[in-house]
mmCIF file of C-alpha atoms and ligand atoms in Angstrom:
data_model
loop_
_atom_site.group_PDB
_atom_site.id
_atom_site.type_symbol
_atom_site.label_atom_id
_atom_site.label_comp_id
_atom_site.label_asym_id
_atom_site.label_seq_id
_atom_site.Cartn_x
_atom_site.Cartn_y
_atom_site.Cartn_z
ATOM 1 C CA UNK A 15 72.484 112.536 100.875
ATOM 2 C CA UNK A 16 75.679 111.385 99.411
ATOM 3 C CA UNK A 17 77.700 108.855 101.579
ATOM 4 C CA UNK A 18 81.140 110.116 102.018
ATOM 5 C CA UNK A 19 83.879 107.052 100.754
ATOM 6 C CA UNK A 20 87.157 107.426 101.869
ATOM 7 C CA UNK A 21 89.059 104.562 99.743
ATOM 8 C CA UNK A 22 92.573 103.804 99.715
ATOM 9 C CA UNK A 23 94.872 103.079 96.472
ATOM 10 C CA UNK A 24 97.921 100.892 98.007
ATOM 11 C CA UNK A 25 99.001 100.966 94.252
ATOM 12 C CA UNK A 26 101.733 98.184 93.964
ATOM 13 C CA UNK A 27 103.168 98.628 97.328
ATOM 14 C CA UNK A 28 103.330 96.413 100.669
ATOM 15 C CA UNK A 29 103.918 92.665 101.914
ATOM 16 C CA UNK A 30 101.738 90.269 103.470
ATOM 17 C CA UNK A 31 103.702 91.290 106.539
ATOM 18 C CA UNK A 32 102.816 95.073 106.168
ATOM 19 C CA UNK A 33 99.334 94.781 104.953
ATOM 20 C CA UNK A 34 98.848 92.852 108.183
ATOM 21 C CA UNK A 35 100.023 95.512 110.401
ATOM 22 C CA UNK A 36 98.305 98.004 108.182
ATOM 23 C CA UNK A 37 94.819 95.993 108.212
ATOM 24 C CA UNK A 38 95.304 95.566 111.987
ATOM 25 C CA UNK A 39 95.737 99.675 112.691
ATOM 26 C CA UNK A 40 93.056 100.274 110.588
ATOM 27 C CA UNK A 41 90.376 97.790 112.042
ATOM 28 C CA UNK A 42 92.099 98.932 116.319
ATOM 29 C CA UNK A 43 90.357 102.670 115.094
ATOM 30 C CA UNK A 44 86.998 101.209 112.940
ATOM 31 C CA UNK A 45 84.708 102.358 115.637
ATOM 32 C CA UNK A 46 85.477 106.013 115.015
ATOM 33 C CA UNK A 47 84.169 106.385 112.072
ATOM 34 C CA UNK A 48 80.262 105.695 112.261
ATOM 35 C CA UNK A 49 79.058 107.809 108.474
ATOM 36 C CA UNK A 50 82.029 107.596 105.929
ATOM 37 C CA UNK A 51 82.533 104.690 103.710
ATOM 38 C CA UNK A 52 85.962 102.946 104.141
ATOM 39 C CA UNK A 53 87.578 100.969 101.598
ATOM 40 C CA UNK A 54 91.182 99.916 100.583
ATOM 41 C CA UNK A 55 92.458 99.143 97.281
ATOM 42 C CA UNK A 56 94.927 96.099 97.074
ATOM 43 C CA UNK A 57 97.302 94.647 94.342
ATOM 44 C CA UNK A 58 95.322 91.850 93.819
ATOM 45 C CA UNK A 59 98.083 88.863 95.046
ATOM 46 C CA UNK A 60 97.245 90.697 98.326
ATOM 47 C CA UNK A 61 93.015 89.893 98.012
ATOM 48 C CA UNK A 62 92.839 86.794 99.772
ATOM 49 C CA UNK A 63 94.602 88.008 102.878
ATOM 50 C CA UNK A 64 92.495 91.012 102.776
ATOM 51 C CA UNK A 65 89.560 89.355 102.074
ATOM 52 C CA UNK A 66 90.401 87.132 105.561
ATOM 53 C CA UNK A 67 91.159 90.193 107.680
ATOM 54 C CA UNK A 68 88.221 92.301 106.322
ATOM 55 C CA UNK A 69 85.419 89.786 106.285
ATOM 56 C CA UNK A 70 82.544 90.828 108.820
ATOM 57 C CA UNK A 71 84.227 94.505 108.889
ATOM 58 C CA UNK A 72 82.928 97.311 108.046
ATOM 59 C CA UNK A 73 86.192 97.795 105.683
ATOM 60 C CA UNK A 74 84.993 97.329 102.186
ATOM 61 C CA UNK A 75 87.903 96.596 99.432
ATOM 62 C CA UNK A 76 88.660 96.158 96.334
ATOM 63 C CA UNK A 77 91.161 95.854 92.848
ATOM 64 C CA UNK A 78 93.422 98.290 91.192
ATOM 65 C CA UNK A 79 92.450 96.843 87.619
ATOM 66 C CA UNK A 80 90.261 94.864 85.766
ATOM 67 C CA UNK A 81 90.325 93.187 82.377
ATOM 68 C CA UNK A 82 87.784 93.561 80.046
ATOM 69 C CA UNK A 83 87.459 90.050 79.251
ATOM 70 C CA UNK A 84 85.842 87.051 80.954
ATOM 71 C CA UNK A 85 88.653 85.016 80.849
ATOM 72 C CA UNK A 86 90.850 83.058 78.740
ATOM 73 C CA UNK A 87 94.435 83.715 76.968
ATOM 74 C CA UNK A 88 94.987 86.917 78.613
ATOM 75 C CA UNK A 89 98.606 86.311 80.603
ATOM 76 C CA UNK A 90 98.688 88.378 84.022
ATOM 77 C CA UNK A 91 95.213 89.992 83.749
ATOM 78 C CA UNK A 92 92.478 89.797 86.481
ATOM 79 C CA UNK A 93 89.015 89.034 85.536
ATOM 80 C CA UNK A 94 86.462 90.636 87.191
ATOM 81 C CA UNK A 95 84.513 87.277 88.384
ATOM 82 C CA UNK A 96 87.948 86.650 90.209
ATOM 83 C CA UNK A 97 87.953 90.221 91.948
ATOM 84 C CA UNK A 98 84.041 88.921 92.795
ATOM 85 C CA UNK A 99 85.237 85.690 93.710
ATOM 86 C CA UNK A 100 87.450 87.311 96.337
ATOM 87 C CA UNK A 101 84.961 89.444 97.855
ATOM 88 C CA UNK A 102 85.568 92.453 96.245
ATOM 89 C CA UNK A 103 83.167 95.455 96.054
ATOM 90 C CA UNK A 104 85.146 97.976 94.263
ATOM 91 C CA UNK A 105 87.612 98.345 91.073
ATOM 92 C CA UNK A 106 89.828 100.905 90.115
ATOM 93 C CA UNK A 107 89.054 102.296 86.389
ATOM 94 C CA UNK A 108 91.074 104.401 84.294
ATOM 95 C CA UNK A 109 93.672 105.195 87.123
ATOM 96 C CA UNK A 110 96.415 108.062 85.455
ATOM 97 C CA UNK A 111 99.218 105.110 86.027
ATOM 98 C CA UNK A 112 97.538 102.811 83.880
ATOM 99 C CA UNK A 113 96.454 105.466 81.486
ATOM 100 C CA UNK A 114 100.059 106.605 81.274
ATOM 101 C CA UNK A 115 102.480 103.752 81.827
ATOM 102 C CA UNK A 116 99.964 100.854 80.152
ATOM 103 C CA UNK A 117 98.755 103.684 77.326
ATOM 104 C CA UNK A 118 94.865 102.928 78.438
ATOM 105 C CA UNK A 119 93.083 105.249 75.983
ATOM 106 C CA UNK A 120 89.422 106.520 77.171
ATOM 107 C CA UNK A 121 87.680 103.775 74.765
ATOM 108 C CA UNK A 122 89.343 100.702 77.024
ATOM 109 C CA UNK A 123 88.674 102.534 80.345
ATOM 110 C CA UNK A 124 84.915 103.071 79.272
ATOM 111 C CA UNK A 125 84.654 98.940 78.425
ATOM 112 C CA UNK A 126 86.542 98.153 81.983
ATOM 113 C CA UNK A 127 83.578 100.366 83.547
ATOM 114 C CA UNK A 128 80.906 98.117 81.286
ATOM 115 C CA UNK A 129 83.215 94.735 82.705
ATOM 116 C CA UNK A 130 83.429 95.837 86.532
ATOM 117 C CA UNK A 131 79.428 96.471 86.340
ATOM 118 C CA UNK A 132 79.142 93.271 84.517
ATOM 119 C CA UNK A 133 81.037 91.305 87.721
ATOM 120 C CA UNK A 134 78.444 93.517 89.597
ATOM 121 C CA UNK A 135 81.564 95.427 91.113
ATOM 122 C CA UNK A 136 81.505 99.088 91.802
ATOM 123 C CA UNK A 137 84.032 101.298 89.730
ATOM 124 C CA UNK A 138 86.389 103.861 91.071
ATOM 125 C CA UNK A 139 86.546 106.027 87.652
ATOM 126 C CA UNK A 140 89.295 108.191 87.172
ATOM 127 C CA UNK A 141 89.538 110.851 85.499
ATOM 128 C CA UNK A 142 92.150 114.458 85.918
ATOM 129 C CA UNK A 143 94.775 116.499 83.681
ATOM 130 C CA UNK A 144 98.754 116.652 83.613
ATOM 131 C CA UNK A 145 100.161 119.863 84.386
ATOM 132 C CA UNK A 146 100.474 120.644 80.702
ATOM 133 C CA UNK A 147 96.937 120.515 79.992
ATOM 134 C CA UNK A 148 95.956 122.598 82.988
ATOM 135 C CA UNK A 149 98.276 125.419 81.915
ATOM 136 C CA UNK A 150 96.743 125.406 78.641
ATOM 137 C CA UNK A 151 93.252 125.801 80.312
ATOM 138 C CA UNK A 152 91.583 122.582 78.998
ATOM 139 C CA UNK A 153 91.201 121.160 82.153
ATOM 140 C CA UNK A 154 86.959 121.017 81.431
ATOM 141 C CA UNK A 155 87.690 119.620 77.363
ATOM 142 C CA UNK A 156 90.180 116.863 78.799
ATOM 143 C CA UNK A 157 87.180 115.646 82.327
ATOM 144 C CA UNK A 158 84.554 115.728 79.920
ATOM 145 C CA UNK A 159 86.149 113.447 76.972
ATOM 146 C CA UNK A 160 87.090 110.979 79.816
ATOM 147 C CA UNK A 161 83.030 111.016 81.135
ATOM 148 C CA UNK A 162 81.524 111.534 77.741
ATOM 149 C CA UNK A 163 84.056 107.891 76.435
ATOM 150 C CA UNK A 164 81.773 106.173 79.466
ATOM 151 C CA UNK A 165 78.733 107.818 78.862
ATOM 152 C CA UNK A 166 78.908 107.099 75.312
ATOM 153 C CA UNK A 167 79.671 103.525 75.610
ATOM 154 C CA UNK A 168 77.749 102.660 79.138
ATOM 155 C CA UNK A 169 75.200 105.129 79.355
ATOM 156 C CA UNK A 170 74.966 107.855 81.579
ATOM 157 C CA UNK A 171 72.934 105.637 84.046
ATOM 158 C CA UNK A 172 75.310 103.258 84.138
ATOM 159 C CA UNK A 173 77.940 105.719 85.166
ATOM 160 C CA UNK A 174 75.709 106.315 88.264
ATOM 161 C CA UNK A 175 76.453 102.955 89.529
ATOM 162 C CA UNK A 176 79.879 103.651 89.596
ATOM 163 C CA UNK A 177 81.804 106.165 92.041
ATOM 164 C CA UNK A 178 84.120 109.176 90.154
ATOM 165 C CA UNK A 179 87.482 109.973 91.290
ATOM 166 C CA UNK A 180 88.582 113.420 90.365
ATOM 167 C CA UNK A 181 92.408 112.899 90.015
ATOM 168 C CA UNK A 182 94.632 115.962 88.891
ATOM 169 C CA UNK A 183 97.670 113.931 87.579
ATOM 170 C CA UNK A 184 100.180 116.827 88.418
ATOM 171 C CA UNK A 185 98.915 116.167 92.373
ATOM 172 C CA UNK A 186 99.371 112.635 92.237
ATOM 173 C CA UNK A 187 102.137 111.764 94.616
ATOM 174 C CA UNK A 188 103.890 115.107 94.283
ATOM 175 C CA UNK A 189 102.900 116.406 97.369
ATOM 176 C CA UNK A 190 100.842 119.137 95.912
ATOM 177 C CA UNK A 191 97.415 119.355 96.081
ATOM 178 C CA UNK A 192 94.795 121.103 94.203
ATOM 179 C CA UNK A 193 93.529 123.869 96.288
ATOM 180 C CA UNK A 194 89.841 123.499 97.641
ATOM 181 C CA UNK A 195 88.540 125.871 95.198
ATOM 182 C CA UNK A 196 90.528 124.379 92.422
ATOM 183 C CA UNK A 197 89.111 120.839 93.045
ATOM 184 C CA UNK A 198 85.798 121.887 93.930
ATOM 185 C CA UNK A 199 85.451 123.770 90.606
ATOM 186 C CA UNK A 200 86.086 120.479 88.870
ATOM 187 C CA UNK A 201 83.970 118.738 91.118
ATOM 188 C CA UNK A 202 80.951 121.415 90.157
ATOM 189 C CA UNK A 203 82.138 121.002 86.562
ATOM 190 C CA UNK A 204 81.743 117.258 86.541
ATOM 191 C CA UNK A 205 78.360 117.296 88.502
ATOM 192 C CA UNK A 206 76.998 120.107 86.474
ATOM 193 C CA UNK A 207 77.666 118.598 83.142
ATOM 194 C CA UNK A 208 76.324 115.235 84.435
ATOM 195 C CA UNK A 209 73.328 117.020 85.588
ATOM 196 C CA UNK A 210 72.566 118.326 82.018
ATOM 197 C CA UNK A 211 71.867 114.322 80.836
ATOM 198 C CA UNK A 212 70.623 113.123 84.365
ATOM 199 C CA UNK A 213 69.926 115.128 86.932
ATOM 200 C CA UNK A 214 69.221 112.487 89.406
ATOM 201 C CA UNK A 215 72.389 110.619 88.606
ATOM 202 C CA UNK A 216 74.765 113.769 88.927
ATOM 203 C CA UNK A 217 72.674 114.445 92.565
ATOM 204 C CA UNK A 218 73.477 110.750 93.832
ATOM 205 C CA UNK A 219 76.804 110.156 92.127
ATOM 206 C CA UNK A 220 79.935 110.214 94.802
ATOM 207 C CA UNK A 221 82.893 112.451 93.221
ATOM 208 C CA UNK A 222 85.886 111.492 95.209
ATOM 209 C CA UNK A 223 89.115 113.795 94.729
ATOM 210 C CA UNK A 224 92.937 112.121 94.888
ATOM 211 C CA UNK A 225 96.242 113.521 94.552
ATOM 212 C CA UNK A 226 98.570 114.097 97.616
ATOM 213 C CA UNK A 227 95.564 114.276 99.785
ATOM 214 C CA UNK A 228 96.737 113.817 103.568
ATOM 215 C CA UNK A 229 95.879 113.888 107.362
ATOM 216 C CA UNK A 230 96.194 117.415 107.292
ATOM 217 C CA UNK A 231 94.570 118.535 103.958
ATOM 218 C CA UNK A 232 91.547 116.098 104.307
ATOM 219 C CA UNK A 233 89.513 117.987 105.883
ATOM 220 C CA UNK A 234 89.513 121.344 103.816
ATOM 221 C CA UNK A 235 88.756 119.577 100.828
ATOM 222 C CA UNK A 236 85.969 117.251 102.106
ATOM 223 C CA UNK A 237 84.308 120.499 103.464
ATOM 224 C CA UNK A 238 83.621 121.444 99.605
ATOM 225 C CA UNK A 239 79.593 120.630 98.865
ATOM 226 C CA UNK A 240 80.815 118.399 95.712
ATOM 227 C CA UNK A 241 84.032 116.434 97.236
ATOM 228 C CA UNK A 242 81.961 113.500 98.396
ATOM 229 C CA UNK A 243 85.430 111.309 99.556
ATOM 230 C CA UNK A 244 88.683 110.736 98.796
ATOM 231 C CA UNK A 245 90.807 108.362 96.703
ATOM 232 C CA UNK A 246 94.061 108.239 98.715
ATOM 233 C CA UNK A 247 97.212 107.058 98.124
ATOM 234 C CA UNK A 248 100.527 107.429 99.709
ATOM 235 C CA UNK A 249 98.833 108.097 102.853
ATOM 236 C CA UNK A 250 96.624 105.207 102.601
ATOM 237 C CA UNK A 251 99.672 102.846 103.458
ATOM 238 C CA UNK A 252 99.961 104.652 107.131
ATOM 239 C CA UNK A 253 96.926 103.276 109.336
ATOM 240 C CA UNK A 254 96.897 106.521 111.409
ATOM 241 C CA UNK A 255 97.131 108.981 108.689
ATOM 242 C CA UNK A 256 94.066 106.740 106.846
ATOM 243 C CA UNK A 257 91.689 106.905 109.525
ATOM 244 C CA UNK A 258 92.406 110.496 110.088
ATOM 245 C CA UNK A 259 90.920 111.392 106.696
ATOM 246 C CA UNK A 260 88.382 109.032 107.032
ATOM 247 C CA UNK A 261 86.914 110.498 110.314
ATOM 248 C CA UNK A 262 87.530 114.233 108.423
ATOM 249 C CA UNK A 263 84.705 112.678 105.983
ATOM 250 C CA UNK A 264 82.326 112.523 108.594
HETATM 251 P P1 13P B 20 98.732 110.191 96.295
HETATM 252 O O1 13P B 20 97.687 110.320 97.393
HETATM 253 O O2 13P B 20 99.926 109.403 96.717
HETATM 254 O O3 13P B 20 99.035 111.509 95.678
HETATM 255 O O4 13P B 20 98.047 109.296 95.150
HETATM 256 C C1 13P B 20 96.777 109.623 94.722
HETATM 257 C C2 13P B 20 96.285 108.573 93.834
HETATM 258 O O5 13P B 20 96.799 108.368 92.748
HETATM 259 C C3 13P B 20 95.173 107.739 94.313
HETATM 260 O O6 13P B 20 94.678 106.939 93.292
#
């Protein structure tokens, strides 16, 4: 059995002030959820004050990023002994933003999954198509280069340490979300071709969907056999709307 994770992606939003508040709403409604992994994403200047609030809670969190170097002359990166050092238990990989707006090809994503393992974090691997490449019915060709770059450099085991987020870049934040079937067909796709290398690794490994999933989606979409979670983001920053999803997960 697959433990659902429901993990939030504040991306670079909030104050010390807000993720307070937000920290506080989501720990008042903890005790709903008893099955479903919960976890919550921070820009890292935020860590140590989640790190405070979430010690001894169920709440597990994590970075948004991770270098792939130890340390040394790398101006405004984040090691991943300093996301350990704060208590994290999960890193973002590969996220569309970074992909898009910091050009992250599928080579540096695949050595940022070898560097989170390294740190013995747990990565959030994303992987989805634009709009473009969905019309031109590549969707499959464009998930499987972004698994087979980690595969090829981590081995497929290694992948089953980590968690995969299934993230249709023309959902993210635009309000529209892939349709059960839709996502489930990519989940099937991603399990299934797994499955062919490992089998036990594409049984245990959690596929997580994201894009524009909400309170009131959640629950169709975590009712598909191979949407084990969600990676959520704009409705992540709303403590209600968060534990909503998460108690859809159970
Ligand atoms: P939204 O939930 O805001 O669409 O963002 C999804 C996402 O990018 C999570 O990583």
């Amino acid at each position: 059995m697959r433990q659902p994770l429901i993990a939030g992606n504040w991306k670079m939003n909030g104050s010390r002030e807000s993720v307070k508040v937000l920290l506080d709403g989501i720990k008042h409604s903890v005790h709903d959820v008893s099955t479903a992994q919960m976890a919550v994403c921070a820009p890292h200047i935020f860590l140590g004050d989640v790190q405070a609030q979430l010690e001894n809670s169920k709440i597990a969190w994590g970075g948004q990023d991770i270098s792939v170097h130890e340390s040394g002359a790398y101006t405004g990166e984040t090691a991943g002994s300093m996301l350990a050092d704060y208590g994290c238990e999960f890193v973002i990989i590969g996220h569309s933003e970074r992909r898009t707006y910091h050009a992250e090809s599928d080579q540096l994503v695949a050595e940022k999954f070898a560097a989170a393992r390294q740190s013995g974090l747990t990565p959030i691997f994303c992987i989805g198509e634009t709009l473009q490449e969905r019309e031109k019915h590549i969707t499959e060709q464009v998930v499987a280069r972004q698994i087979d770059a980690v595969i090829n450099h981590c081995g497929v085991k290694m992948l089953g340490e980590g968690v995969v987020a299934y993230e249709p870049v023309w959902a993210i934040g635009t309000g529209v979300t892939a349709t059960p079937d839709q996502a489930q067909e990519a989940h099937n796709f991603i399990r299934t071709k797994i499955a062919e290398l490992d089998a036990k690794v594409a049984d245990e490994l959690r596929i997580l969907y994201g894009g524009s999933m909400n309170a009131k989606n959640a629950a169709d979409l975590l009712a598909q056999p191979d949407i084990d979670g969600g990676l959520i983001g704009g409705a992540s920053l709303k403590s209600a709307d968060f534990m909503t999803i998460c108690q859809a997960a159970q």
